[in-house]
Amino acid sequence: MKSNPDFVAVDFEYATREKGTICSVAIVSFKDGEIIDKFNSLVQPPKNEYELRNTFVHNIHSRLTENAPSFVEIFPEIYKRLNNNTVVAHGAFHTDKVCLEQAIILNNIEASLNIKWECTQKICECGLAVACKACKIELSHHEALSDAIGCGILYSKYLKSDLPFNELQRVKNEETTLNNNINYPSHLTGDVLKPDFEKAKNKTNPFYKKKVVISGFDKSDKERIAKELKDLGADVDSNVSNSTNFLITGDNVVGPVKLDKMQANILKGKDAQIISLLEFNELKK
């Protein structure tokens, strides 16, 4: 790097429900609002294994990372850019900080990083895509380099008191209204939410007496899946709780709340899984 940065923007993508399974990293250093250094690399996660839910988000899979460096191999690059710096990420405290700390433990790295973390999601009070749209920042969401650059530009604007908070809120409200209209907001109702364990067709299937939530499907598909689950003896619910065992995800899961709650259940060691429709169809056989 040409000079010490004012701050460093970072984005990690990860391969499985364990956030330490980093599969991509981008680090962008800023000085006086300008980019002075970029580091961007795919990373081979442990055993080069992925879960479909994660690949669906970032489009990274095992074939892309079969020859990529490991986290241990790229850690020196991460260390020299992040240590003793202000590090900014969108969702820093629930995602990127956790990714880094878990990856260090997972790979048995003995290192102590001195980092002051800042979160643009907390500052903007909205998602990265919404914030970048409001600020007219080009973004290819979940591409690590694009996310890091977008986050860094947002933080630069914040430092200059140049964030358009009214526009951020307007676009956030606009996107919420749009999502409510097109992103499959329908809730299941009626008898399908009343489990019937005695009439289950197959009491040895993995969904029998398990609490299951379905999200990201249109009304007809959601109702069809729910009927199948009830026939399997599942306890179908509309919202994720501490006792939810399965979240079946479609193409358009509404909002991050359900995914975040399930991710929290998984990290707590609960009997909880996030699965795709393909995985559901395999498991129900």
Coordinates of C-alpha atoms in Angstrom, one line a residue:
M1 CA 0.0 0.0 0.0
K2 CA 1.2 3.5 -0.9
S3 CA 0.3 5.0 2.5
N4 CA -1.5 4.2 5.7
P5 CA -5.3 4.1 5.0
D6 CA -7.9 6.1 6.8
F7 CA -9.9 2.8 6.9
V8 CA -10.3 -0.5 5.3
A9 CA -13.5 -2.0 3.9
V10 CA -13.9 -5.8 3.9
D11 CA -16.3 -8.4 2.7
F12 CA -16.2 -12.1 3.3
E13 CA -18.4 -14.7 1.7
Y14 CA -18.7 -18.2 3.3
A15 CA -19.4 -21.7 2.0
T16 CA -21.6 -23.3 4.7
R17 CA -23.7 -22.4 7.7
E18 CA -20.5 -22.0 9.6
K19 CA -19.3 -18.5 8.9
G20 CA -15.7 -19.4 9.3
T21 CA -15.8 -21.4 6.1
I22 CA -14.7 -18.4 4.0
C23 CA -14.7 -18.9 0.3
S24 CA -14.1 -15.3 -0.9
V25 CA -12.5 -12.2 0.5
A26 CA -12.1 -8.6 -0.6
I27 CA -10.2 -5.9 1.2
V28 CA -10.3 -2.3 -0.1
S29 CA -8.2 0.4 1.5
F30 CA -9.3 4.1 1.4
K31 CA -7.4 7.3 2.0
D32 CA -9.1 10.7 1.7
G33 CA -12.1 9.1 0.2
E34 CA -10.1 7.4 -2.6
I35 CA -9.2 3.7 -3.1
I36 CA -5.4 3.2 -2.6
D37 CA -5.3 -0.6 -2.5
K38 CA -7.4 -3.7 -3.3
F39 CA -7.0 -7.3 -2.4
N40 CA -9.5 -9.8 -3.8
S41 CA -9.3 -13.6 -3.7
L42 CA -11.3 -16.8 -3.8
V43 CA -10.5 -19.1 -0.9
Q44 CA -10.8 -22.8 -0.7
P45 CA -13.1 -23.6 2.3
P46 CA -12.4 -26.7 4.5
K47 CA -12.6 -29.8 2.4
N48 CA -13.9 -27.5 -0.4
E49 CA -17.4 -28.2 0.7
Y50 CA -20.5 -25.9 0.1
E51 CA -24.1 -25.8 1.1
L52 CA -26.6 -25.1 -1.6
R53 CA -28.2 -22.2 0.4
N54 CA -24.8 -20.4 0.4
T55 CA -24.0 -21.0 -3.2
F56 CA -27.5 -19.7 -4.1
V57 CA -26.5 -16.4 -2.5
H58 CA -23.0 -15.8 -3.9
N59 CA -22.8 -18.3 -6.9
I60 CA -19.5 -19.7 -5.6
H61 CA -19.1 -23.5 -5.7
S62 CA -16.4 -26.2 -5.3
R63 CA -15.3 -26.1 -9.0
L64 CA -14.4 -22.4 -8.7
T65 CA -12.3 -22.9 -5.6
E66 CA -10.7 -26.3 -6.2
N67 CA -7.4 -24.6 -7.0
A68 CA -7.9 -21.5 -4.8
P69 CA -5.5 -20.8 -1.9
S70 CA -6.6 -21.8 1.6
F71 CA -7.4 -19.3 4.3
V72 CA -4.1 -20.1 6.0
E73 CA -2.3 -19.2 2.8
I74 CA -3.9 -15.8 2.3
F75 CA -4.1 -14.9 6.0
P76 CA -0.8 -12.9 5.8
E77 CA -2.4 -10.6 3.2
I78 CA -5.5 -10.2 5.4
Y79 CA -3.4 -9.5 8.5
K80 CA -1.2 -6.8 7.0
R81 CA -4.2 -4.9 5.7
L82 CA -6.5 -5.2 8.7
N83 CA -4.3 -5.2 11.7
N84 CA -4.2 -1.8 13.5
N85 CA -6.8 -0.3 11.2
T86 CA -10.4 0.8 11.3
V87 CA -12.2 -2.0 9.4
V88 CA -15.6 -1.3 7.9
A89 CA -18.2 -3.9 6.7
H90 CA -21.9 -3.9 6.0
G91 CA -23.2 -6.2 8.8
A92 CA -19.8 -6.2 10.5
F93 CA -20.8 -7.5 13.9
H94 CA -23.1 -10.3 12.8
T95 CA -21.2 -11.4 9.7
D96 CA -17.7 -10.2 8.7
K97 CA -16.2 -10.0 12.2
V98 CA -17.7 -13.4 13.0
C99 CA -16.3 -14.8 9.7
L100 CA -12.8 -13.7 10.4
E101 CA -12.8 -14.7 14.1
Q102 CA -14.2 -18.2 13.3
A103 CA -11.9 -18.7 10.4
I104 CA -8.9 -18.0 12.6
I105 CA -10.1 -20.5 15.1
L106 CA -11.1 -23.1 12.5
N107 CA -7.6 -23.0 10.9
N108 CA -5.7 -23.0 14.2
I109 CA -4.1 -19.7 13.5
E110 CA -2.4 -18.1 16.5
A111 CA -2.8 -14.4 15.8
S112 CA -4.1 -11.4 17.6
L113 CA -5.6 -8.6 15.4
N114 CA -6.1 -5.1 16.7
I115 CA -9.1 -3.9 14.8
K116 CA -11.6 -1.1 15.3
W117 CA -14.8 -2.4 13.6
E118 CA -17.4 -0.1 12.1
C119 CA -20.7 -1.2 10.5
T120 CA -22.3 0.7 7.6
Q121 CA -25.5 -1.3 8.0
K122 CA -25.9 0.2 11.5
I123 CA -25.1 3.6 10.2
C124 CA -27.4 3.5 7.2
E125 CA -30.1 1.4 8.9
C126 CA -30.7 -0.6 5.7
G127 CA -29.3 -3.3 3.6
L128 CA -26.3 -2.8 1.3
A129 CA -28.3 -3.0 -1.9
V130 CA -30.7 -0.3 -0.7
A131 CA -28.0 2.0 0.6
C132 CA -26.0 1.7 -2.7
K133 CA -29.2 2.4 -4.8
A134 CA -30.0 5.5 -2.7
C135 CA -26.4 6.8 -3.1
K136 CA -26.2 5.8 -6.8
I137 CA -23.3 3.4 -6.2
E138 CA -22.9 0.6 -8.7
L139 CA -23.2 -2.8 -6.9
S140 CA -23.0 -6.5 -7.9
H141 CA -24.3 -7.7 -4.6
H142 CA -22.5 -10.7 -2.9
E143 CA -19.5 -10.3 -5.1
A144 CA -16.9 -9.6 -2.4
L145 CA -15.0 -6.9 -4.2
S146 CA -18.1 -5.0 -5.2
D147 CA -19.6 -5.3 -1.7
A148 CA -16.4 -4.0 -0.1
I149 CA -16.1 -1.1 -2.5
G150 CA -19.7 -0.1 -2.0
C151 CA -19.4 -0.3 1.7
G152 CA -16.2 1.8 1.6
I153 CA -17.8 4.5 -0.5
L154 CA -20.8 4.6 1.9
Y155 CA -18.4 5.0 4.9
S156 CA -16.4 7.7 3.1
K157 CA -19.7 9.6 2.6
Y158 CA -20.5 9.2 6.3
L159 CA -17.1 10.6 7.3
K160 CA -17.8 13.6 5.1
S161 CA -21.3 14.0 6.5
D162 CA -22.5 13.4 3.0
L163 CA -24.8 10.4 3.5
P164 CA -28.4 11.3 2.2
F165 CA -30.3 9.8 5.2
N166 CA -33.7 11.0 3.9
E167 CA -33.0 9.3 0.6
L168 CA -31.8 6.2 2.3
Q169 CA -35.1 6.0 4.2
R170 CA -37.2 6.8 1.1
V171 CA -35.6 4.0 -0.9
K172 CA -35.8 1.6 2.0
N173 CA -39.6 2.3 2.3
E174 CA -39.9 2.0 -1.5
E175 CA -38.2 -1.4 -1.6
T176 CA -40.2 -2.6 1.4
T177 CA -43.4 -1.8 -0.4
L178 CA -42.2 -3.4 -3.6
N179 CA -41.2 -6.6 -1.7
N180 CA -44.5 -6.8 0.0
N181 CA -46.2 -6.6 -3.4
I182 CA -44.1 -9.1 -5.3
N183 CA -42.0 -11.2 -3.0
Y184 CA -44.5 -13.9 -1.9
P185 CA -45.8 -12.3 1.3
S186 CA -48.7 -14.8 1.7
H187 CA -49.0 -16.6 5.0
L188 CA -50.2 -20.1 5.4
T189 CA -53.6 -20.4 7.1
G190 CA -56.1 -23.1 8.0
D191 CA -55.8 -26.8 8.6
V192 CA -52.4 -27.2 7.1
L193 CA -51.0 -25.5 10.2
K194 CA -52.7 -28.1 12.5
P195 CA -50.4 -31.1 12.6
D196 CA -51.8 -34.6 12.5
F197 CA -49.1 -37.0 13.7
E198 CA -51.4 -40.1 13.8
K199 CA -52.3 -39.9 10.1
A200 CA -48.7 -39.4 8.9
K201 CA -47.9 -41.5 5.8
N202 CA -44.4 -42.3 6.9
K203 CA -43.4 -41.9 10.5
T204 CA -39.7 -42.6 9.8
N205 CA -39.2 -39.6 7.5
P206 CA -36.9 -36.8 8.8
F207 CA -39.8 -34.3 9.0
Y208 CA -42.1 -36.3 11.3
K209 CA -43.0 -34.3 14.4
K210 CA -40.5 -31.6 13.3
K211 CA -41.3 -27.9 13.2
V212 CA -41.0 -26.6 9.6
V213 CA -41.2 -23.1 8.1
I214 CA -41.5 -22.5 4.3
S215 CA -40.3 -19.2 2.8
G216 CA -39.5 -17.8 -0.7
F217 CA -42.3 -19.5 -2.7
D218 CA -45.4 -18.2 -4.4
K219 CA -48.8 -19.1 -2.8
S220 CA -49.5 -22.2 -4.7
D221 CA -46.1 -23.8 -4.3
K222 CA -46.1 -22.9 -0.6
E223 CA -49.5 -24.5 0.0
R224 CA -48.4 -27.6 -2.0
I225 CA -45.2 -28.0 0.1
A226 CA -47.1 -27.5 3.3
K227 CA -49.6 -30.2 2.4
E228 CA -46.8 -32.6 1.6
L229 CA -45.3 -31.8 5.0
K230 CA -48.5 -32.3 6.9
D231 CA -48.9 -35.7 5.2
L232 CA -45.4 -36.5 6.4
G233 CA -46.4 -35.6 10.0
A234 CA -44.6 -32.3 10.2
D235 CA -45.7 -29.4 12.3
V236 CA -45.9 -26.6 9.7
D237 CA -45.5 -23.0 11.0
S238 CA -45.4 -19.6 9.5
N239 CA -42.6 -18.0 11.5
V240 CA -39.2 -19.2 12.7
S241 CA -38.8 -19.7 16.4
N242 CA -36.2 -21.2 18.8
S243 CA -37.7 -24.6 18.2
T244 CA -37.9 -24.6 14.4
N245 CA -36.1 -27.6 12.9
F246 CA -36.3 -26.9 9.2
L247 CA -36.5 -23.7 7.1
I248 CA -37.2 -24.7 3.4
T249 CA -36.1 -21.8 1.2
G250 CA -37.2 -20.9 -2.3
D251 CA -35.9 -18.3 -4.7
N252 CA -37.2 -15.3 -2.8
V253 CA -37.0 -15.5 0.9
V254 CA -38.7 -12.4 2.2
G255 CA -36.2 -10.3 4.3
P256 CA -33.3 -11.6 6.3
V257 CA -35.2 -12.2 9.6
K258 CA -36.1 -15.9 9.0
L259 CA -32.6 -16.8 7.7
D260 CA -30.9 -14.9 10.6
K261 CA -33.1 -16.6 13.2
M262 CA -32.3 -20.0 11.8
Q263 CA -28.6 -19.2 11.5
A264 CA -28.7 -18.3 15.2
N265 CA -30.4 -21.6 16.0
I266 CA -27.8 -23.5 14.1
L267 CA -24.9 -21.6 15.8
K268 CA -26.4 -22.4 19.2
G269 CA -26.2 -26.1 18.3
K270 CA -30.0 -26.6 18.0
D271 CA -31.6 -29.3 15.8
A272 CA -32.0 -26.8 12.9
Q273 CA -31.3 -26.8 9.2
I274 CA -31.8 -24.5 6.3
I275 CA -32.6 -26.5 3.2
S276 CA -33.6 -25.9 -0.5
L277 CA -36.6 -27.4 -2.2
L278 CA -34.2 -29.8 -3.9
E279 CA -32.9 -31.0 -0.6
F280 CA -36.5 -31.3 0.7
N281 CA -37.4 -33.5 -2.3
E282 CA -34.5 -35.7 -1.6
L283 CA -35.1 -36.0 2.2
K284 CA -38.8 -36.8 1.9
K285 CA -38.2 -39.9 -0.3

